[in-house]
Amino acid sequence: MWVDIWKVGWGTGHWLKGLLRGLLCPDLGGRINVRPYKKMYPNSSILGRPPFPPKRGQASGFIAQIPLPALFSPQQVIESQFNMRNTNLHGFPLNTITRFPVTPPLDWKPGHGTPPRVPSVSAVTLGKKRRSDEHSPYDLKRQRFSSLGGRPGTSETAALPLAAQTATSRLRSEGSSPTLSPHTPKPTGCVPPVKEEPQHSAPETPPPPVTKDKLSQQILDLFQACQQQDDDLQKKEVCRAQLQREIQWLFPNSRVYLAGSSLNGFGSRSSDADLCLVVKEGPMNQKTDAVYILSLVQKLFYRLSYIERPQLIRAKVPILKFRDKISGVEFDLNVNNIVGIRNTFLLRSYAYIESRVRPIILVIKKWARHHGINDASRGTLSSYSLVLMVLHYLQTLPEPVIPCLQKEYPECFNPSMDIHLVPEGPKDIPSYNSRNRSTLGNLLLGFLKYYATVFNWDKFVISVREAAAFPKPSCREWRDKFICVEEPFDRTNTARAVHERIKFDSIKAEFNKSWQMLQLKKDLNFILPVRATIQKR
């Protein structure tokens, strides 16, 4: 007689074998054989093996160093679907229930992203009484009927609307946080903190630039209408926090960071969100290891009801593109692209060091997008390259509008700084009092003229790190490129996507045509339809 024993190993199987001999089949002469689950299904996820083993040659030895816990068993997947259904059995409208507990926004400090507890099966399989600090695989079923979210670690505020949870967390922090002392010194830096701080301790926001002409007022109006709002950032942060919890089922010690225009101060209301998944310190092979990790995350995202269209794009820095159905935000997730986190906070420092920087850059990005020269996937300029080009121009004027931060504050932007300390680096940088009093309109005209008639594309490299244009090196990275924009940290070419002469000529033509038109008309609508742009946000 064969008896299938599920979810046990050999030790427990032999123990149950003796029990069955005595209780169920006393007259079979002890001829009972046990087929342990491990032998029947050697690759099952409940045995601690990932159900998606890497194919031969798919990833390098780095993957073997990462502890890959089991993905969800079929029973856990079914139960999680029931949990999603049960979230509306408490009488709350669906649009007022958060799908997960609210965490402190934009939390960059290490140690807060506690990985989910791996269920302990020793107490279950050995027949011992489970201690209070141990968890069985069946705890999820109990939690389904006692908590709203059904996920381990769900807080008591999970059933509250987002506004109520935010107010509750604020009241708790006001009652216990030592940072609210009236004797707390006011920071001197101009860069707003990433994490929410009490209002009295936040740095003063620089006043908006003074506008005395129509063109400058159009630029300022467009900026104020299209700039990213606090609730836009909150939507992205809420999704980031939940995705971090989901991914930590795969990589318990990983962290997910928000980066790019969402955080650097140059984002608009329609900006996508860039996420960086950090699974280890140091560089990673982007062709093999990063692609393999993203493929695992992609399979995980297929099981999440609020994630739509996860698409793996293999590029020099591979990304996983997807959409959050609840917020409608498009996301790009990369793996261990640490330089993207560093340059996010460098650009954030430039954004807030002078009040004219953010309006002029946002309008230039909108202008480039309108004229079809702001899409690296189509062989034109990326938004990052455009931002560096504007910063370089503002640095190299006879009277600079902004300084070179990497030269004046090298300790704040040290390339070897621990990644968790990067947000704290520029917090004490003061605002820059420039002697250049040019209006926003004059700065926009000067930018277009500089790249239309002054800058020598064939011989020089645009550098924000040096606040200068230096001669092209003879190495392959720069020699045959039409546009050369230096990345401030790893010193690669951020404009390498412009690799066709026809694309390069179209970029130069747009600079020249827009400069001449704007110089003649002094009206932004002649190079960028303001009303239509505001409607698109």
XYZ file of C-alpha atoms in Angstrom:
537
model
C 0.000 0.000 0.000
C 1.291 3.462 -0.915
C 0.484 6.481 1.207
C 1.329 10.016 0.000
C 2.578 12.230 2.812
C 2.421 15.893 1.751
C 4.713 18.683 2.815
C 6.995 16.554 4.987
C 10.578 15.385 4.681
C 12.078 11.962 5.244
C 12.325 12.225 9.055
C 8.693 13.059 9.598
C 7.700 10.610 6.911
C 9.214 7.645 8.788
C 7.552 8.802 12.019
C 4.147 8.898 10.318
C 4.899 5.575 8.678
C 5.047 3.880 12.056
C 1.915 5.634 13.201
C -0.018 4.491 10.128
C 1.164 0.920 10.557
C -0.352 0.751 13.996
C -3.554 2.702 13.471
C -4.769 2.396 9.905
C -3.507 -0.920 8.546
C -2.717 -3.356 11.396
C -3.442 -6.383 9.221
C -1.213 -5.450 6.280
C 1.873 -6.815 7.902
C 3.584 -3.427 8.006
C 3.738 -3.212 4.234
C 3.214 0.510 4.068
C 5.443 2.682 1.908
C 5.655 6.429 2.246
C 6.290 8.696 -0.727
C 7.641 11.903 0.730
C 6.696 15.109 -1.028
C 10.336 16.026 -1.498
C 11.023 12.972 -3.604
C 7.871 13.338 -5.668
C 8.313 17.063 -6.336
C 12.020 17.909 -5.915
C 11.650 21.491 -7.194
C 8.564 22.492 -5.255
C 8.648 26.000 -3.838
C 7.548 24.902 -0.363
C 10.853 23.071 0.031
C 12.858 26.272 -0.156
C 13.846 26.069 -3.823
C 12.845 28.736 -6.344
C 10.380 27.280 -8.855
C 12.127 29.193 -11.677
C 15.686 27.833 -11.832
C 18.089 29.796 -14.040
C 18.814 28.385 -17.426
C 22.341 27.410 -18.334
C 24.405 30.509 -19.075
C 21.628 32.817 -17.954
C 23.376 34.375 -14.971
C 26.878 34.494 -13.532
C 28.092 33.238 -10.171
C 26.694 36.260 -8.375
C 23.196 34.780 -8.369
C 24.409 31.810 -6.361
C 25.524 34.202 -3.617
C 22.047 35.695 -3.162
C 19.799 33.711 -0.814
C 16.758 33.093 -2.966
C 13.879 32.155 -0.645
C 10.935 30.217 -1.960
C 8.368 31.948 -4.086
C 4.771 31.538 -3.043
C 3.271 28.071 -2.956
C 0.054 27.465 -4.902
C -1.924 27.473 -1.632
C -0.460 30.863 -0.648
C -1.356 32.303 -4.045
C -4.957 31.082 -3.705
C -5.203 32.450 -0.184
C -3.813 35.829 -1.225
C -6.564 36.041 -3.845
C -9.151 35.391 -1.139
C -7.529 38.116 0.951
C -7.988 40.619 -1.876
C -11.677 39.688 -2.074
C -12.197 39.904 1.680
C -10.827 43.442 1.864
C -14.270 44.793 0.969
C -16.250 42.738 3.533
C -16.015 45.378 6.255
C -18.438 47.933 4.869
C -15.866 50.411 3.513
C -16.053 51.698 -0.070
C -13.218 50.327 -2.162
C -11.912 53.782 -3.025
C -11.330 54.633 0.659
C -9.409 51.527 1.642
C -5.664 51.503 1.207
C -4.266 48.307 -0.171
C -1.450 48.209 2.366
C -0.336 50.008 5.525
C 1.136 53.456 5.062
C 4.817 53.684 5.863
C 6.785 56.850 6.530
C 7.236 58.426 3.085
C 10.590 58.320 1.345
C 12.324 56.426 4.149
C 15.982 56.156 3.206
C 17.483 55.085 6.510
C 18.783 51.484 6.654
C 17.074 48.985 8.845
C 13.490 50.160 8.318
C 12.771 47.823 5.434
C 12.467 44.669 7.518
C 12.198 41.621 5.275
C 9.192 39.369 5.746
C 9.614 36.591 8.260
C 10.213 33.214 6.623
C 7.785 30.674 8.082
C 9.394 28.269 10.491
C 8.401 24.682 9.746
C 10.502 22.966 12.404
C 7.868 23.321 15.120
C 5.154 22.091 12.786
C 6.868 19.088 11.321
C 8.390 17.812 14.564
C 5.102 17.824 16.453
C 6.258 20.314 19.097
C 4.181 23.104 20.513
C 4.889 26.255 18.565
C 6.417 29.117 20.486
C 4.853 32.568 20.342
C 7.683 33.909 18.162
C 7.368 31.185 15.550
C 5.052 31.210 12.544
C 3.546 28.336 10.645
C 2.574 28.261 6.980
C -1.052 28.299 8.160
C -0.829 31.647 9.933
C -1.812 33.340 6.673
C -5.156 31.540 6.748
C -5.860 32.742 10.290
C -4.882 36.290 9.412
C -7.287 36.260 6.514
C -10.211 36.387 8.925
C -8.684 38.695 11.525
C -6.995 41.453 9.525
C -7.919 43.568 6.556
C -4.819 43.103 4.483
C -4.018 39.476 5.175
C -0.261 40.105 4.841
C 2.134 39.479 7.742
C 3.190 42.719 9.311
C -0.041 44.600 8.558
C -0.531 47.408 11.040
C -3.753 48.304 12.807
C -4.110 51.423 10.659
C -4.417 49.434 7.442
C -8.211 49.717 7.480
C -8.145 53.490 7.679
C -8.343 55.787 4.656
C -5.059 57.274 3.521
C -5.772 60.678 5.070
C -6.714 59.125 8.407
C -3.592 56.949 8.442
C -1.414 59.938 7.704
C -3.038 61.916 10.526
C -2.700 58.972 12.918
C 0.997 58.509 12.158
C 1.546 62.260 12.566
C -0.150 62.282 15.984
C 1.918 59.345 17.125
C 5.130 60.960 15.991
C 4.197 64.195 17.748
C 3.721 62.346 20.975
C 6.981 60.436 20.963
C 9.513 61.908 18.591
C 12.380 63.860 20.178
C 12.864 65.796 16.946
C 9.929 68.036 17.793
C 11.723 69.826 20.603
C 11.470 73.608 20.256
C 15.222 73.744 20.851
C 15.990 71.785 17.682
C 18.286 73.943 15.550
C 16.953 74.972 12.174
C 18.921 73.475 9.266
C 20.852 75.868 7.123
C 20.667 73.896 3.879
C 18.526 74.887 0.912
C 17.692 71.330 -0.200
C 14.352 70.087 1.217
C 14.662 66.872 3.234
C 13.510 63.715 1.516
C 11.617 62.474 4.538
C 8.734 64.553 5.844
C 9.818 66.820 8.687
C 7.843 69.082 11.025
C 7.015 72.329 9.329
C 9.077 74.483 11.689
C 12.262 72.534 10.938
C 11.984 72.502 7.141
C 14.295 74.781 5.174
C 12.800 77.885 3.685
C 11.659 77.541 0.092
C 13.401 80.102 -2.130
C 11.024 82.758 -3.439
C 9.924 82.436 -7.070
C 11.980 84.414 -9.546
C 10.840 87.928 -10.307
C 9.296 88.263 -13.766
C 9.255 91.593 -15.589
C 8.427 90.493 -19.132
C 5.841 88.379 -20.912
C 8.194 85.530 -21.824
C 9.444 85.112 -18.266
C 5.898 85.139 -16.918
C 4.867 82.459 -19.426
C 7.761 80.272 -18.289
C 6.844 80.707 -14.627
C 3.140 80.063 -15.238
C 3.900 76.894 -17.183
C 6.214 75.674 -14.450
C 3.722 76.297 -11.657
C 0.962 74.510 -13.571
C 3.021 71.472 -14.593
C 5.411 70.872 -11.699
C 4.978 67.666 -9.709
C 2.666 68.095 -6.720
C 3.009 66.546 -3.270
C 0.148 64.126 -3.890
C 1.819 62.959 -7.126
C 4.953 62.096 -5.172
C 2.901 60.443 -2.440
C 1.237 58.095 -4.952
C 4.630 56.991 -6.218
C 6.014 56.531 -2.726
C 3.035 54.441 -1.594
C 3.500 52.078 -4.545
C 7.270 51.940 -3.945
C 6.750 50.919 -0.325
C 4.366 48.115 -1.244
C 6.572 46.829 -4.061
C 9.502 46.719 -1.656
C 7.505 44.446 0.634
C 6.540 42.216 -2.292
C 10.104 41.968 -3.630
C 11.472 41.169 -0.178
C 9.701 37.817 -0.452
C 12.280 37.109 -3.180
C 15.284 39.000 -1.793
C 14.860 39.534 1.964
C 17.678 42.079 2.351
C 16.873 44.165 -0.733
C 15.706 47.794 -0.820
C 13.733 49.674 -3.471
C 14.627 53.347 -3.937
C 12.741 56.086 -5.740
C 15.025 58.005 -8.091
C 15.027 60.154 -11.215
C 12.801 63.136 -11.937
C 10.245 62.127 -9.299
C 12.762 63.006 -6.606
C 15.324 65.345 -8.170
C 12.994 68.352 -8.372
C 12.576 68.428 -12.154
C 9.521 66.189 -12.467
C 6.155 67.168 -13.874
C 2.715 65.840 -13.074
C 2.952 63.393 -15.988
C 6.465 62.147 -15.203
C 7.110 58.430 -14.941
C 8.741 57.073 -11.791
C 12.184 55.445 -11.718
C 12.854 52.728 -9.147
C 16.186 51.153 -8.252
C 16.233 47.699 -6.670
C 19.413 47.293 -4.609
C 20.175 43.672 -3.747
C 23.866 44.076 -2.870
C 26.547 46.686 -2.450
C 28.798 47.363 -5.398
C 28.485 46.918 -9.156
C 26.555 44.176 -10.904
C 26.765 42.561 -14.319
C 23.831 44.219 -16.066
C 23.826 41.806 -19.012
C 23.375 38.631 -16.962
C 22.704 39.107 -13.250
C 20.430 42.145 -13.551
C 18.403 40.566 -16.369
C 17.953 37.363 -14.381
C 16.823 39.206 -11.243
C 14.387 41.338 -13.248
C 12.968 38.190 -14.833
C 12.215 36.818 -11.356
C 10.601 40.107 -10.358
C 8.588 40.091 -13.591
C 7.128 36.672 -12.747
C 6.281 37.947 -9.297
C 4.559 41.036 -10.749
C 2.369 38.873 -12.986
C 0.750 37.612 -9.764
C -0.004 41.074 -8.381
C -3.473 42.296 -9.273
C -2.531 45.998 -9.144
C 0.441 45.711 -11.545
C -0.237 45.938 -15.268
C 1.915 45.032 -18.267
C 5.306 44.163 -16.694
C 7.696 44.262 -19.651
C 11.409 43.448 -19.467
C 13.518 45.688 -21.717
C 17.083 44.550 -22.340
C 19.308 47.615 -22.696
C 22.700 48.675 -21.395
C 20.871 49.153 -18.102
C 17.955 46.688 -18.364
C 14.648 47.833 -16.891
C 11.274 46.358 -16.045
C 8.477 48.657 -17.223
C 5.043 48.348 -15.642
C 2.002 50.385 -14.622
C 0.336 50.723 -11.256
C -3.394 50.366 -11.917
C -4.436 52.228 -8.781
C -2.381 55.413 -9.237
C -2.002 55.166 -13.026
C 1.743 55.849 -12.733
C 4.203 54.229 -15.134
C 7.327 52.798 -13.465
C 10.801 51.800 -14.676
C 12.617 49.400 -12.338
C 16.356 48.724 -12.619
C 18.691 46.624 -10.503
C 21.717 48.026 -8.662
C 22.084 51.099 -10.866
C 23.589 52.878 -7.865
C 24.828 55.834 -9.911
C 21.209 56.735 -10.613
C 20.612 57.251 -6.896
C 23.738 59.391 -6.534
C 22.930 61.677 -9.449
C 19.326 62.022 -8.247
C 20.525 63.851 -5.153
C 23.143 65.833 -7.026
C 20.437 67.148 -9.353
C 18.111 67.695 -6.405
C 20.761 69.964 -4.867
C 21.069 71.965 -8.088
C 17.277 72.199 -8.335
C 16.899 74.007 -5.014
C 20.138 75.979 -4.825
C 18.755 78.770 -7.062
C 15.105 79.626 -7.710
C 15.433 79.934 -11.502
C 16.813 76.426 -12.078
C 13.609 74.391 -11.786
C 11.371 76.588 -14.001
C 13.892 76.866 -16.820
C 14.656 73.125 -16.862
C 11.019 72.008 -16.782
C 10.113 74.298 -19.688
C 13.125 73.116 -21.721
C 12.101 69.497 -21.158
C 8.579 70.291 -22.345
C 9.984 72.115 -25.368
C 12.234 69.203 -26.315
C 9.410 66.693 -25.914
C 7.108 68.826 -28.083
C 9.696 68.913 -30.894
C 10.494 65.202 -30.740
C 14.104 65.443 -29.520
C 13.578 64.083 -25.978
C 13.359 60.322 -26.428
C 16.506 58.214 -26.038
C 14.655 55.106 -27.258
C 14.261 56.870 -30.643
C 17.852 58.037 -30.896
C 17.485 61.540 -29.427
C 18.296 63.120 -26.055
C 17.244 61.645 -22.743
C 15.744 63.917 -20.087
C 18.838 63.361 -17.955
C 21.123 64.585 -20.745
C 18.928 67.653 -21.274
C 19.087 68.529 -17.567
C 22.885 68.231 -17.583
C 23.068 70.439 -20.673
C 21.018 73.158 -18.954
C 23.080 72.959 -15.753
C 26.293 73.174 -17.773
C 25.033 76.295 -19.534
C 24.054 77.953 -16.236
C 27.487 77.118 -14.786
C 29.525 78.490 -17.689
C 27.978 81.942 -18.089
C 30.345 84.888 -17.478
C 28.421 85.380 -14.223
C 27.333 81.845 -13.286
C 23.783 81.274 -12.136
C 24.812 78.145 -10.186
C 28.165 76.908 -8.850
C 29.907 73.576 -9.396
C 28.711 71.614 -6.376
C 31.100 68.697 -6.836
C 34.038 71.092 -6.684
C 32.792 73.261 -3.826
C 31.331 70.450 -1.706
C 33.247 67.288 -2.655
C 32.521 65.603 0.682
C 28.763 65.835 0.027
C 28.977 64.002 -3.304
C 31.718 61.464 -2.664
C 31.282 58.638 -5.235
C 32.288 56.069 -2.604
C 29.758 57.256 0.008
C 27.520 54.517 1.386
C 24.276 54.494 -0.558
C 22.146 54.930 2.582
C 24.005 58.147 3.423
C 23.618 59.748 -0.008
C 20.348 61.622 0.826
C 21.976 63.167 3.903
C 25.070 64.383 2.033
C 23.794 67.712 0.622
C 21.399 68.642 3.441
C 23.565 71.511 4.757
C 24.449 73.118 1.413
C 23.291 76.761 1.523
C 21.478 78.507 -1.294
C 23.601 80.274 -3.913
C 23.395 84.035 -4.231
C 24.254 84.624 -7.869
C 25.235 88.033 -9.180
C 23.638 87.078 -12.498
C 20.169 88.664 -12.482
C 19.031 87.501 -15.915
C 15.329 86.859 -16.304
C 13.886 83.440 -17.108
C 13.185 84.611 -20.653
C 16.776 85.740 -21.215
C 18.124 82.486 -19.790
C 15.932 80.441 -22.140
C 17.081 82.504 -25.121
C 20.693 82.175 -24.039
C 20.404 78.396 -23.662
C 19.024 77.961 -27.174
C 21.660 80.291 -28.642
C 24.522 78.560 -26.796
C 23.797 75.140 -28.285
C 22.698 76.537 -31.668
C 25.702 78.747 -32.419
C 28.365 78.712 -29.670
C 29.052 75.178 -28.453
C 31.344 73.039 -30.641
C 29.696 69.595 -30.730
C 32.522 67.966 -32.670
C 35.367 68.788 -30.301
C 34.059 69.166 -26.758
C 32.375 67.260 -23.949
C 29.679 68.855 -21.781
C 30.665 68.458 -18.117
C 28.745 69.502 -15.009
C 31.396 67.892 -12.806
C 34.004 70.333 -14.110
C 31.603 73.202 -14.911
C 33.354 73.431 -18.264
C 33.601 71.930 -21.735
C 36.733 69.829 -22.123
C 38.182 68.347 -25.342
C 36.892 64.982 -26.475
C 39.135 62.102 -25.392
C 40.389 59.794 -28.109
C 38.903 56.654 -26.510
C 36.013 54.776 -28.069
C 33.496 56.061 -25.505
C 33.741 59.578 -26.914
C 35.568 59.523 -30.241
C 32.755 58.719 -32.668
C 29.805 60.167 -30.757
C 27.790 63.106 -32.099
C 26.858 64.473 -28.670
C 28.999 63.991 -25.564
C 27.517 64.685 -22.122
C 29.551 63.445 -19.169
C 27.818 61.590 -16.359
C 29.021 63.363 -13.187
C 29.856 60.190 -11.220
C 30.838 57.311 -13.503
C 31.964 59.699 -16.308
C 30.265 57.813 -19.129
C 28.437 59.441 -22.035
C 24.759 59.969 -21.186
C 23.968 61.025 -24.787
C 25.237 57.829 -26.424
C 21.713 57.140 -27.743
C 22.251 59.826 -30.396
C 24.165 57.577 -32.793
C 22.703 58.597 -36.160
C 23.703 61.671 -38.134
C 20.110 62.402 -39.147
C 18.985 62.514 -35.514
C 21.888 64.743 -34.540
C 21.141 67.154 -37.374
C 17.474 67.333 -36.367
C 18.453 68.192 -32.775
C 20.741 71.011 -33.906
C 18.081 72.272 -36.322
C 15.476 72.518 -33.543
C 17.867 74.514 -31.351
C 18.623 76.927 -34.169
C 15.022 77.335 -35.375
C 13.591 77.843 -31.880
C 16.299 80.338 -30.951
C 15.638 82.482 -34.011
C 11.854 82.337 -33.564
C 11.957 83.152 -29.850
C 14.443 85.969 -30.357
C 12.099 87.512 -32.912
C 8.713 87.013 -31.209
C 9.581 86.924 -27.466
C 6.531 84.700 -26.988
C 6.785 81.125 -25.715
C 3.753 80.030 -27.731
C 5.758 80.275 -30.960
C 8.022 77.401 -29.886
C 5.774 75.625 -27.339
C 1.947 75.837 -27.142
C 1.494 76.841 -23.511
C -2.211 76.070 -23.076
C -2.004 72.621 -24.695
C 1.101 71.793 -22.653
C -0.646 72.733 -19.413
C -3.606 70.525 -20.318
C -1.270 67.568 -20.846
C 0.611 68.402 -17.614
